[in-house]
Coordinates of C-alpha atoms in Angstrom, one line a residue:
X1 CA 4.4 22.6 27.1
X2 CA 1.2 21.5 25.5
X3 CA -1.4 19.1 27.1
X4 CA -1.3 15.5 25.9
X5 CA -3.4 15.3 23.3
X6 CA -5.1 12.2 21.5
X7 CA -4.4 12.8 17.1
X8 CA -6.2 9.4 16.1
X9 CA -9.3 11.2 14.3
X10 CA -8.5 15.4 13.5
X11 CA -11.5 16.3 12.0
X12 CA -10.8 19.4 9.3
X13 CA -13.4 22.0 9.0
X14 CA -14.5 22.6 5.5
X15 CA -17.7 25.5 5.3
X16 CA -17.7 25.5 1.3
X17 CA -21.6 25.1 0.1
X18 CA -19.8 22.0 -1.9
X19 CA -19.4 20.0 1.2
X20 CA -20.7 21.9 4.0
X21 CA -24.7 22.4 1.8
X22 CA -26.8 23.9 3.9
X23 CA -25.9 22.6 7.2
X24 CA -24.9 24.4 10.3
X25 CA -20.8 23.9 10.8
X26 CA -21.8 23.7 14.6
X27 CA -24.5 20.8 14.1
X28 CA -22.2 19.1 11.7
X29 CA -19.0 19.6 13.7
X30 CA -20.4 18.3 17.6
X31 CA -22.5 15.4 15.5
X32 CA -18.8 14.6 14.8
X33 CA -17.3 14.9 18.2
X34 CA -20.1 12.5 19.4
X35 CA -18.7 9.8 16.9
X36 CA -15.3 10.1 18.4
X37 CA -13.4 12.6 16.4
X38 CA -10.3 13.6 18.8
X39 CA -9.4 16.6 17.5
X40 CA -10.8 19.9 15.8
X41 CA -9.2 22.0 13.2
X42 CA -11.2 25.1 11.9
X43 CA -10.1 25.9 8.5
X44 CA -11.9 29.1 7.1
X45 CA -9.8 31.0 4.4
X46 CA -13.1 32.6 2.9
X47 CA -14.8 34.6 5.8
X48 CA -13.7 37.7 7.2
X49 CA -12.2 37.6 10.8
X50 CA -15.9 39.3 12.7
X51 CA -17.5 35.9 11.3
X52 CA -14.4 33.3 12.0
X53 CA -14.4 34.7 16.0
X54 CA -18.4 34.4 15.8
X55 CA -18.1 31.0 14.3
X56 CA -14.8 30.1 16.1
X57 CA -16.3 30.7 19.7
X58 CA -19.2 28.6 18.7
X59 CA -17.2 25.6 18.2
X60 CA -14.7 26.2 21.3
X61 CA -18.1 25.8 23.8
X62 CA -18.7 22.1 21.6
X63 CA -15.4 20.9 21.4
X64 CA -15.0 22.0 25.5
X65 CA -18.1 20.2 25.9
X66 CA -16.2 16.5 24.8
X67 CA -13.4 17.8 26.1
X68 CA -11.5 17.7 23.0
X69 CA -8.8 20.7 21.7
X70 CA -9.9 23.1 18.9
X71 CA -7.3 24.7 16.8
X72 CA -7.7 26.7 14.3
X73 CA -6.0 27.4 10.8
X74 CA -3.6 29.9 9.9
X75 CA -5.5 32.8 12.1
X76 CA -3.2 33.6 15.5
X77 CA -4.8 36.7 15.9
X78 CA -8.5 34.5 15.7
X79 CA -6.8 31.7 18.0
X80 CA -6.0 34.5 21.0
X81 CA -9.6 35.7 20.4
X82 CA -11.5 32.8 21.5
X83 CA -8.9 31.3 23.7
X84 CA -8.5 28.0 22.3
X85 CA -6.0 25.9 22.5
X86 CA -3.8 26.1 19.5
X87 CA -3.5 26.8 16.0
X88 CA -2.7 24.9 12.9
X89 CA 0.5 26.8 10.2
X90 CA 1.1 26.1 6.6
X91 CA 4.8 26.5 4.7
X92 CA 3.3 29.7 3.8
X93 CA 1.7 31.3 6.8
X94 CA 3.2 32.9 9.8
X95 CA 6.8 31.6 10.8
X96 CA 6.6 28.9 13.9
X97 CA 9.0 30.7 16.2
X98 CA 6.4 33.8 16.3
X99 CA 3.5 31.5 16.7
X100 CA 5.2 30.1 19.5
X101 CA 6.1 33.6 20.8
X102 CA 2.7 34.8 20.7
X103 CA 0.6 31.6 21.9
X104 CA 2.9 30.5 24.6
X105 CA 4.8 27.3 25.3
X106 CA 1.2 25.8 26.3
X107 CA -0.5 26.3 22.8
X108 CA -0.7 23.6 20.4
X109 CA 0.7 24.3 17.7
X110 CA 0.7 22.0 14.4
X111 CA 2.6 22.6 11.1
X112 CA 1.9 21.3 7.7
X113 CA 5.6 19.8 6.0
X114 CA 5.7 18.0 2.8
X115 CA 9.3 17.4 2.6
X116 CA 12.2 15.9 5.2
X117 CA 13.6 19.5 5.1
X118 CA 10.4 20.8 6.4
X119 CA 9.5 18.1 9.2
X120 CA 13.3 18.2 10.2
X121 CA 12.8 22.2 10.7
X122 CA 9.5 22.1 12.7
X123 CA 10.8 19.6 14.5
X124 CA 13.6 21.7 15.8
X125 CA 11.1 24.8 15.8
X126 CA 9.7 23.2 18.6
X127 CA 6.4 22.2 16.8
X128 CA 3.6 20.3 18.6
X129 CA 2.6 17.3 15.9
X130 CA 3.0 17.4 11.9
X131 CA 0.3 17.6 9.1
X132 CA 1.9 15.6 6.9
X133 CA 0.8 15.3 3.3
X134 CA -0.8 15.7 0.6
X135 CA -1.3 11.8 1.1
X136 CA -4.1 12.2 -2.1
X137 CA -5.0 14.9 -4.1
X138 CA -7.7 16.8 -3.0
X139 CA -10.4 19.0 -4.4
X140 CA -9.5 21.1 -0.6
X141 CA -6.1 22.1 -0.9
X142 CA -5.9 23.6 -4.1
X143 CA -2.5 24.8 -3.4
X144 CA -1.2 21.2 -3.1
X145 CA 3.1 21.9 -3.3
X146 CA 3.0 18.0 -4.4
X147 CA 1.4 14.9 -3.8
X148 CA 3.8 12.5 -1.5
X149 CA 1.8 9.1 -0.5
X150 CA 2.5 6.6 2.0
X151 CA 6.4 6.1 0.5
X152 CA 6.9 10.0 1.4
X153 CA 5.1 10.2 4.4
X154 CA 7.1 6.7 5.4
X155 CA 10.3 8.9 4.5
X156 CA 9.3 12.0 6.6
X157 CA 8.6 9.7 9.8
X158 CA 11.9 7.6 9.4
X159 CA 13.7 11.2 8.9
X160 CA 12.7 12.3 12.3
X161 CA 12.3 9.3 14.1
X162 CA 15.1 10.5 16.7
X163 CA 14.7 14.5 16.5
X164 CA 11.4 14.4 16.5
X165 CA 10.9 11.5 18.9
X166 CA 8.1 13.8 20.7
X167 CA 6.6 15.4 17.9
X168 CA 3.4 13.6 17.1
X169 CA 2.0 13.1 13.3
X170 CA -0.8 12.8 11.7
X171 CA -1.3 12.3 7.6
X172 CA -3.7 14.6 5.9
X173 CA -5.1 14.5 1.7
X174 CA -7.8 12.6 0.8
X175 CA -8.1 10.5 3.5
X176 CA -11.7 8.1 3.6
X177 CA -13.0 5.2 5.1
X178 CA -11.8 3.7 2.1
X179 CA -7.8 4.5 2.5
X180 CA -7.3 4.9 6.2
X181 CA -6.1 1.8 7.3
X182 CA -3.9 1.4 4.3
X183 CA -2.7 4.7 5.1
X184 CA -2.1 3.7 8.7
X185 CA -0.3 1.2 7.8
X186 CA 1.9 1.6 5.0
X187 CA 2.8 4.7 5.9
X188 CA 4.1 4.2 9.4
X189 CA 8.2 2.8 9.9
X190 CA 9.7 0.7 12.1
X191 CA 11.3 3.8 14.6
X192 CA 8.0 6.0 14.2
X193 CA 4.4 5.3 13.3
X194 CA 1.7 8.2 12.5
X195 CA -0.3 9.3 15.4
X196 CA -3.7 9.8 13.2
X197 CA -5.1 11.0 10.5
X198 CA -6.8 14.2 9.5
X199 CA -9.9 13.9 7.7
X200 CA -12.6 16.3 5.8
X201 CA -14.8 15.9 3.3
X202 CA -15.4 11.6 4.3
X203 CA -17.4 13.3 7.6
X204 CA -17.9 17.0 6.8
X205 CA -19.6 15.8 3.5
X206 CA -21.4 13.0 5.3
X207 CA -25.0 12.6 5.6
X208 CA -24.7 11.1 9.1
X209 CA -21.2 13.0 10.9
X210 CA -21.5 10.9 13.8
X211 CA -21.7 7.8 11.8
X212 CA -18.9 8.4 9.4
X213 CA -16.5 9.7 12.4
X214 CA -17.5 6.7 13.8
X215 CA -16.7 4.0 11.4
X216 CA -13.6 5.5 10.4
X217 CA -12.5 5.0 14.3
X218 CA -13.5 2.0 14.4
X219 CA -11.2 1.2 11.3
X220 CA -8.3 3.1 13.2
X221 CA -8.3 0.8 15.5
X222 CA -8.6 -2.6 13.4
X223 CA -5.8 -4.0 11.3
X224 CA -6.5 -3.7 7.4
X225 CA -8.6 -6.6 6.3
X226 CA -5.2 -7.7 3.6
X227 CA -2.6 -7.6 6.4
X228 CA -4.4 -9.3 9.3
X229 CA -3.5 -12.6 8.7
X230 CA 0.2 -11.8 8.3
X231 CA 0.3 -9.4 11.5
X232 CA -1.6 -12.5 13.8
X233 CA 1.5 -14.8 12.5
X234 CA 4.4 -13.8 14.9
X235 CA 6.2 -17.1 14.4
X236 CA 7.6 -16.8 10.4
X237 CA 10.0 -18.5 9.8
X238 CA 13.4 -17.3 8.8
X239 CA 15.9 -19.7 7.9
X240 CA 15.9 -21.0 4.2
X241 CA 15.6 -24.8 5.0
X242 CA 12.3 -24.4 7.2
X243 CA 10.6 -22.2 4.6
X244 CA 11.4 -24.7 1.9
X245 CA 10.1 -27.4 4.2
X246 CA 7.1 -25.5 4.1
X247 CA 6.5 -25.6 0.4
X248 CA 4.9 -29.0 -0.1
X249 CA 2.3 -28.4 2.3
X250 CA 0.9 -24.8 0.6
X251 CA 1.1 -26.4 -3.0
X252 CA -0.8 -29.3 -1.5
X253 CA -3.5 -26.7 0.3
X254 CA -3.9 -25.3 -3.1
X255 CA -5.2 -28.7 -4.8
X256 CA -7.4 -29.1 -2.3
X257 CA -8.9 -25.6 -2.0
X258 CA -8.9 -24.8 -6.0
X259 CA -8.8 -21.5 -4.9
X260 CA -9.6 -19.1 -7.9
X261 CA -7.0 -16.5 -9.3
X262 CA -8.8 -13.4 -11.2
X263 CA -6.6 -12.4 -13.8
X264 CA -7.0 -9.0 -15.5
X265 CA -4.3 -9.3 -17.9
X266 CA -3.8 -8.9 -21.3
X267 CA -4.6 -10.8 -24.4
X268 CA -1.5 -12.5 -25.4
X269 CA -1.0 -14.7 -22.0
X270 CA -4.7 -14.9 -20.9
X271 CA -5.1 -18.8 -22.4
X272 CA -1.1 -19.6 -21.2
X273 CA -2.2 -18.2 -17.5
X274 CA -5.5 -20.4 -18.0
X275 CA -3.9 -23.2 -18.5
X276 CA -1.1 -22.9 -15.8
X277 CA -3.9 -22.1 -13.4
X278 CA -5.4 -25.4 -13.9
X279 CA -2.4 -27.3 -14.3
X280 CA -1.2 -26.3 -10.9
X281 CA -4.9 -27.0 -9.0
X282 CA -6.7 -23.6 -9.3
X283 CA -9.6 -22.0 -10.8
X284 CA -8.8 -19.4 -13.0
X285 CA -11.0 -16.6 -14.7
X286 CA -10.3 -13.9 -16.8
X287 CA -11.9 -10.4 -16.5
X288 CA -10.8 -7.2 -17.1
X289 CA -13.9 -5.9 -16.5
X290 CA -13.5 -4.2 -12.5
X291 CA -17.6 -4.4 -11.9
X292 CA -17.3 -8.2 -11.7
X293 CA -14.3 -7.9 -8.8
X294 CA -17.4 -6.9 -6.0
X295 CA -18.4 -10.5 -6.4
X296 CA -15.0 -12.2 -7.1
X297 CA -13.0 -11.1 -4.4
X298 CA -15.7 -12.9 -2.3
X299 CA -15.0 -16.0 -3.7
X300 CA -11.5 -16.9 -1.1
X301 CA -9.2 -16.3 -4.3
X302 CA -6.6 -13.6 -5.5
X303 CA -6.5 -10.7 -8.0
X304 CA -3.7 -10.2 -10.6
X305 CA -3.1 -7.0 -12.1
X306 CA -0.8 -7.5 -15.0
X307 CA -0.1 -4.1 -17.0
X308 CA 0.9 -6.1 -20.2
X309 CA -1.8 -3.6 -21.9
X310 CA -2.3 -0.1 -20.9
X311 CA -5.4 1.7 -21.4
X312 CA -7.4 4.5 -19.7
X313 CA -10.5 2.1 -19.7
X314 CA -7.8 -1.0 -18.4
X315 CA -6.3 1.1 -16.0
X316 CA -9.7 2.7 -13.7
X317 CA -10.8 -1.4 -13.8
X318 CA -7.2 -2.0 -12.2
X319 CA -8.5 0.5 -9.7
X320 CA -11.8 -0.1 -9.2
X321 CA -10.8 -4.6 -8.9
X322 CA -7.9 -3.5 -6.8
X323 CA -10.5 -1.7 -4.4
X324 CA -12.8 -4.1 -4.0
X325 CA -10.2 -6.6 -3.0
X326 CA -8.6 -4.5 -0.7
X327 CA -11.9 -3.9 1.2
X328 CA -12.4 -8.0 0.9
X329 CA -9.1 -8.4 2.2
X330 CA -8.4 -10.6 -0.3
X331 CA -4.6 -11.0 -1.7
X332 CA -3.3 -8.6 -5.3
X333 CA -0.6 -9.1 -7.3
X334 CA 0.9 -6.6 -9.3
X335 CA 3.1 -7.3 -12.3
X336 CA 4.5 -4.0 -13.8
X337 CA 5.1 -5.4 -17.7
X338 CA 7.2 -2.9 -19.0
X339 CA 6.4 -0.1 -16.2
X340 CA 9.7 1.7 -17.6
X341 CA 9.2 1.6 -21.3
X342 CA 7.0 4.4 -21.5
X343 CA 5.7 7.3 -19.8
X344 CA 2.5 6.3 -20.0
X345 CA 3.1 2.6 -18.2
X346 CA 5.4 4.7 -15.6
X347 CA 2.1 7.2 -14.8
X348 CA 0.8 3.9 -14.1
X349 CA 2.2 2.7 -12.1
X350 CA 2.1 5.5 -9.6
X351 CA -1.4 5.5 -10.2
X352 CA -2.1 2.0 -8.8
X353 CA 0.6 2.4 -5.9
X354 CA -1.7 5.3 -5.1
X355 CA -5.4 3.3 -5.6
X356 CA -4.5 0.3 -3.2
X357 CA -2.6 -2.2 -1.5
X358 CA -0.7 -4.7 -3.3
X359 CA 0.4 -8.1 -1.3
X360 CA 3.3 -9.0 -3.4
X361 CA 4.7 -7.0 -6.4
X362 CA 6.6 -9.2 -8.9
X363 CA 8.7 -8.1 -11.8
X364 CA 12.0 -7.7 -13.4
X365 CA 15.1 -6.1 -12.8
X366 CA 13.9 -3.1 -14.6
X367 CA 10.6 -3.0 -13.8
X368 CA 11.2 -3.4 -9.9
X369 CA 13.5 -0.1 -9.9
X370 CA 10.7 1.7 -11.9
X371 CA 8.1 1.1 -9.4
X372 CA 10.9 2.0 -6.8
X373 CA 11.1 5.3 -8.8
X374 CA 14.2 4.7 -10.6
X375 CA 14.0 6.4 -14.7
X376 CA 14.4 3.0 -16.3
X377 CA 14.3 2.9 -19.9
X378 CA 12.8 -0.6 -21.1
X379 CA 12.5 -1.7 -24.3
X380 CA 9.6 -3.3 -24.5
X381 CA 8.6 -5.6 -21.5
X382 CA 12.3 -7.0 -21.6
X383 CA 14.3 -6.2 -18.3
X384 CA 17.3 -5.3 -20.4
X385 CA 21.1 -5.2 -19.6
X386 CA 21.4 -5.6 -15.9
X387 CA 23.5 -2.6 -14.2
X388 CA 23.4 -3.6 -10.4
X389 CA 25.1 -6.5 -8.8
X390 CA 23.1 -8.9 -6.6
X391 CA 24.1 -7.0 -3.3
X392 CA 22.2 -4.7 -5.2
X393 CA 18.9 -6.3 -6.2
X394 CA 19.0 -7.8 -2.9
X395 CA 18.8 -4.2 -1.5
X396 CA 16.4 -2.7 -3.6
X397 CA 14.0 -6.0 -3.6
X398 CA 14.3 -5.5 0.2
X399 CA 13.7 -1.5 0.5
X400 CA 10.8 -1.9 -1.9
X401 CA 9.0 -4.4 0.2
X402 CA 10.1 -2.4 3.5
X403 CA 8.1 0.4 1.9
X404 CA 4.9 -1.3 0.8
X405 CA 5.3 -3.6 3.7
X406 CA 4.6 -6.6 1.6
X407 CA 6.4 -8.7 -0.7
X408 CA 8.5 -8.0 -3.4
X409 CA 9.9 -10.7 -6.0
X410 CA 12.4 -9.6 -8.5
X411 CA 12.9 -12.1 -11.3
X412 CA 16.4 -12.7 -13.1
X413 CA 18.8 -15.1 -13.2
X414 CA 19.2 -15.6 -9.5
X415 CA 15.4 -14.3 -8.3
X416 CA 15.4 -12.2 -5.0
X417 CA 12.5 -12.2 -2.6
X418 CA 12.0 -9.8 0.0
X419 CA 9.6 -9.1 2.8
X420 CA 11.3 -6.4 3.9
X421 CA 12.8 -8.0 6.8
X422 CA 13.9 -11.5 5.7
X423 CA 15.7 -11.4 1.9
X424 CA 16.1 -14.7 -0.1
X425 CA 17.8 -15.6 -3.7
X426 CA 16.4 -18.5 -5.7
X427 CA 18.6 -20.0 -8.1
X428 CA 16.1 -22.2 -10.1
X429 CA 14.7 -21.9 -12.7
X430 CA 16.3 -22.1 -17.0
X431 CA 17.0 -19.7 -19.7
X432 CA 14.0 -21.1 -21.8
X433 CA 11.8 -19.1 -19.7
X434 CA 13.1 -16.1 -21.0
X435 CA 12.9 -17.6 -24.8
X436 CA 8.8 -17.9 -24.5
X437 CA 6.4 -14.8 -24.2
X438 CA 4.3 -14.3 -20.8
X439 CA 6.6 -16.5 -18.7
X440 CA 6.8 -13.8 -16.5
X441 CA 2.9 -13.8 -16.6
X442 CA 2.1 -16.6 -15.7
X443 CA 4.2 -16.6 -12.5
X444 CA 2.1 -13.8 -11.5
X445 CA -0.7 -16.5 -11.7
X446 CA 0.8 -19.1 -9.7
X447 CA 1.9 -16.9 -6.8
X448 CA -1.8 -15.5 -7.0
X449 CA -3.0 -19.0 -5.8
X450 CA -0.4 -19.8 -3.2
X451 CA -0.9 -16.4 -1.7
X452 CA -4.9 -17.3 -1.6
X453 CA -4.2 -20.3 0.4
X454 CA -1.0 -18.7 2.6
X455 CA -2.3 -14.9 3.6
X456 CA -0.1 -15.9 7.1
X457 CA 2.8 -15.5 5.4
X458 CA 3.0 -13.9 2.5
X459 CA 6.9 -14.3 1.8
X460 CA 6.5 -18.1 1.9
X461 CA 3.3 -18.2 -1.0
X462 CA 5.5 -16.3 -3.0
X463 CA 8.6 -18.7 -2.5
X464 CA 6.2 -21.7 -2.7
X465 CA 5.1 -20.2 -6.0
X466 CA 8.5 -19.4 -7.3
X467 CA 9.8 -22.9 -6.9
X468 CA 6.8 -24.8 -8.0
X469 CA 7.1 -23.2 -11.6
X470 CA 10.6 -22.9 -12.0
X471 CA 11.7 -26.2 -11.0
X472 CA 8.9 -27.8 -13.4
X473 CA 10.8 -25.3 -15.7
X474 CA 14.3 -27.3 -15.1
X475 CA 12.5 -30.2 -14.8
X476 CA 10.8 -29.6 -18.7
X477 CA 13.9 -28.2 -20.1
X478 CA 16.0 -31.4 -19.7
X479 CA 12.9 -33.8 -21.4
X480 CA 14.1 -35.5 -24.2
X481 CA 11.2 -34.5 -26.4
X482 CA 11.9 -30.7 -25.6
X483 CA 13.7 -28.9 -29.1
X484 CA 12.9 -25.5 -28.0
X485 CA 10.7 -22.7 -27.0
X486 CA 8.2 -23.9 -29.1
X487 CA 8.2 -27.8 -27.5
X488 CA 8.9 -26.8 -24.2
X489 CA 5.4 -24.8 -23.5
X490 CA 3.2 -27.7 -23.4
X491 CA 6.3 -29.8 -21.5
X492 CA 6.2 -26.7 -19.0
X493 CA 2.5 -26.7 -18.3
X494 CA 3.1 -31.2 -18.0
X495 CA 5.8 -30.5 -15.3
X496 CA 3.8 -28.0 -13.3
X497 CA 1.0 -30.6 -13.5
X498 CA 3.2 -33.9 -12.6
X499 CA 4.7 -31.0 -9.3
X500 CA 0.7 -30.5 -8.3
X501 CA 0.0 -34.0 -8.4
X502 CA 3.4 -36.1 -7.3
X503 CA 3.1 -33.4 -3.6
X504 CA -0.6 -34.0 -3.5
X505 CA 0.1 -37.9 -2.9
X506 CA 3.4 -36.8 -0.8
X507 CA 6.2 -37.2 -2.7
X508 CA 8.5 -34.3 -2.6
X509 CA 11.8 -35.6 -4.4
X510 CA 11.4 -32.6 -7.1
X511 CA 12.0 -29.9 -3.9
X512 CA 15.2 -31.8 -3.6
X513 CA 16.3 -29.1 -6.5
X514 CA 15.9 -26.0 -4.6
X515 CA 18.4 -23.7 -4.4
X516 CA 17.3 -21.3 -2.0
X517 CA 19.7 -18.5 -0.1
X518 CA 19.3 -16.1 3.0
X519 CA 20.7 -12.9 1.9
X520 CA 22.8 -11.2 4.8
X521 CA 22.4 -7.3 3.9

C-alpha cells in the first residue's frame, strides 16, 4: 500500500524553453519545494530516456531532501531506474494493472480520468489518487480529450464518492493563483472534496518558484475572498417566515449604505436600471468598460453582468470585471438574456462559467436550463412556452445552485430560489412585468445591492430583492392611474421608492403580501 501522502500543492514539471527559459529544472523545482509544494511530478515527453534518468535522479536527491514523493510521468521503466516512489498514467499510456504489477503495491501510482467511466475504472484498478481535468485549457496538454471545469470535476468526485472513498484527487488544467480557490471550492461535493491541485506553468514559469508555490498555499488554505462571509454564517435560516422576517432589515441596510451596483449591461435598460438603482437607495453606474472594475469592486458594491448584448469586445470586459471582483471578493450577478437563442450567447455563457465565480445567477425558465446545459431554443430573450412543472424548476433551480454553490433564481410565474440546500417559490409579483422590456434587468440590479449589503447569506439578499420589486410591482399594477405597460413604468419605479422609504422609517405592512414557500424536494 502506498505511504500517506499530502496532494494540497503537486507541482508539474514542464522543461519547454517556453516556460522552463534558461533555468536549471533542479534550481527551479527545490526553489519550489521550499515554498511548500507537496508533491513532484516529472513530466518529460521530449528527451530521450539516458537524459530523463540523469535528470530524474537529480530531482529524487531534492525532493528526498523535503521529504516529499517524486513521481514521474508515463515512464515505468524511468520510475524503477531512479527508485522513486511512483509514477503518474494517462488514458493513453501503459494499462494500470501492469503498472501496478511492475511497481508494487507500495508505488504511488496516479491516473489522469476525464470522464465518470474513467475515475469509476481507476478506482476499481486500484489507483493511488486521480488527476482530474482538463479544469482549463492549456497551452501543456496539447492533447486535451475535453475541457470539463468545476461542474465535471464536481460530477467525477460525487460519482466515486463511495468506490473511491480512499482514492485521493487532485484537479489539473490551467490552474493559477488566480483560479485555485474557486477551483477548490466549486469543484468539491458534499460526499467528496478534492485533495489538491496540480499546478505548472503559475510556478514553473515564475520568476520567484518559492514565492509563487507559496502564495498559492497560502490560498489553499484560505476560503475564497466571495464565499467567506457565507461559509462564517453557520446559523441561516431555513424556514420561510424567518427569512421573510429578515427582509425589512437588508432593504433598510441598503438605504443606509447606498451601496453601489456596477452594471455592465446593455443599452436598452441602462437608464430603467439607473433609475431603479436609485429609487430603491443605491448608487448605480454604468460601465461596460472591464479596466474600470480594478477600482470599482473596491468601492463595497456588486457587479452585474447582464448578456442583453453580445460582443467579443463585451464579452473579455465581462471577464476581465468578473476577475477583478472575484479577487475583491465582492458579490456578481449574472443574468443570461437569451443564453439559449443563439449559439453564440450559449458559447457564452460557458465562457463566463469558466472566467469566474458568480454569487447568484438569475434568469428565466429557458435561460436557467441553458446555463445548466440544456439545448434550449429561445426566441429572443423571451423564456418561451414552459415544458417542466414546478417540481421541476424547483429541481433544476436547486441542482444549478448545488453546482455553483451559490444562488440561483429562476423567474416565472411562481419564481424559485435555490441555494442548493434550502429551495423557495415566490408567488408575487404581476403579469405587467412581463408586458415592459428589461424587467428582468433590472431585477438583476436590485438583487446586486441587497447582495452588497447581505454577503452572510446570499439566499436571503436574493429573496429580499425579489420581494422588494415585485410587490411594488403588485402594488403599481392595482394604481388607479395605471392604463398599461406604458403608465405602469414610472408607477413601478414610485412603488419601489414608497417600499425603500415606508421600511426605512419601519413600517413593513407591504411585506404583509409575501407569498413565500419552502419547497420539499
Amino acid at each position: 500500500m502506498a505511504p500517506a501522502v499530502d496532494y494540497s500543492l503537486y507541482l508539474v514539471t514542464d522543461s519547454t524553453p517556453a516556460i522552463l527559459g534558461e533555468r536549471d529544472l533542479v534550481e527551479v523545482v527545490e526553489a519550489a519545494l521550499e515554498g511548500g509544494v507537496t508533491l513532484v511530478q516529472y513530466r518529460d515527453k521530449i528527451s530521450d530516456t539516458a537524459l530523463l534518468v540523469s535528470t530524474a535522479r537529480k530531482l529524487h536527491l531534492v525532493t528526498r531532501k523535503h521529504n516529499v514523493p517524486l513521481l514521474i510521468n508515463d515512464r515505468v521503466d524511468v520510475a524503477l531506474a531512479v527508485e522513486c516512489e511512483g509514477v503518474h498514467v494517462g488514458q493513453d499510456d501503459l494499462d494500470l494493472p501492469s503498472v501496478r504489477k511492475l511497481l508494487g503495491h507500495s508505488a504511488i501510482i496516479g491516473v489522469t480520468v476525464s470522464t465518470v467511466e474513467e475515475a469509476q475504472l481507476a478506482c476499481k484498478g486500484g489507483a493511488d489518487y486521480l488527476g482530474i481535468g482538463t479544469m482549463f485549457a492549456t497551452a501543456t496538454k496539447t492533447n486535451t480529450k475535453d475541457i470539463i471545469g468545476t461542474a465535471g470535476t464536481k460530477e467525477i468526485l460525487r460519482a466515486i464518492a463511495e468506490d473511491g472513498k480512499n482514492v485521493r484527487t487532485i484537479s489539473i488544467g490551467g490552474i493559477n493563483a488566480s483560479t485555485v480557490q474557486r477551483v477548490l471550492y466549486q469543484s468539491s461535493d458534499s460526499k467528496k472534496k478534492l485533495d489538491g491541485v496540480a499546478v505548472v506553468s503559475a510556478i514553473m514559469a515564475a520568476k520567484d518558484p518559492a514565492r509563487a508555490a507559496a502564495e498559492i498555499m497560502n490560498l489553499i488554505k484560505t476560503p475564497p475572498p466571495f464565499a467567506a462571509a457565507s461559509l462564517a454564517n453557520t446559523a441561516k435560516k431555513g424556514d420561510p417566515r424567518s427569512l421573510v422576517g429578515l427582509v425589512p432589515a437588508i432593504i433598510k441596510v441598503v438605504t443606509e449604505k447606498n451601496p453601489l451596483s456596477h452594471n455592465m449591461t446593455n443599452l436598452v435598460v441602462q437608464n430603467f436600471a439607473a433609475n431603479v438603482a436609485l429609487a430603491v437607495g443605491g448608487s448605480p453606474i454604468m460601465s461596460n468598460y472591464g479596466e474600470e472594475a480594478a477600482d470599482l469592486c473596491k468601492l463595497g458594491g456588486s457587479l452585474v453582468i447582464n448578456m442583453g448584448t453580445v460582443t467579443a469586445e463585451g464579452l473579455r470586459n465581462y471577464v476581465q470585471a468578473l476577475k477583478a471582483y472575484n479577487q475583491e471578493g465582492a458579490p456578481v450577478v449574472f443574468d443570461p438574456v437569451g443564453a439559449g437563442a443563439t449559439a453564440v450567447r450559449r458559447l457564452a455563457v460557458k465562457t463566463l462559467l469558466a472566467a469566474g465565480y458568480f454569487d447568484v445567477i438569475k434568469g428565466n425558465e429557458g435561460e436557467i436550463r441553458t446555463v445548466f446545459g440544456s439545448v434550449i431554443q429561445q426566441k429572443g430573450v423571451d423564456s418561451g412556452a414552459s415544458t417542466l412543472s414546478d417540481t421541476e424548476k424547483a429541481a433544476l433551480v436547486r441542482d444549478l445552485a448545488a453546482r455553483e454553490r451559490n444562488v440561483v433564481v429562476m423567474t416565472g410565474a411562481t419564481d424559485f430560489v435555490s441555494d442548493g440546500l434550502r429551495t423557495f417559490a415566490v408567488s408575487n409579483g404581476h403579469e405587467l412585468l412581463g408586458r415592459i422590456t428589461g424587467s428582468g434587468c433590472v431585477l438583476g440590479t436590485i438583487i446586486s445591492l441587497t447582495l452588497a449589503v447581505s454577503r452572510e447569506d446570499k439566499l436571503l439578499a436574493a429573496l429580499a430583492g425579489l420581494l422588494h420589486y415585485e410587490i411594488a410591482a403588485e402594488i403599481a399594477a392595482t394604481r388607479e392611474d395605471v392604463k398599461g405597460p406604458g403608465t405602469f413604468v414610472p408607477a413601478l419605479i414610485d412603488e419601489l421608492y414608497n417600499i425603500h422609504e415606508s421600511t426605512s422609517q419601519g413600517d413593513w405592512k407591504w411585506l404583509e403580501r409575501a407569498s413565500v414557500g419552502a419547497v420539499g424536494l
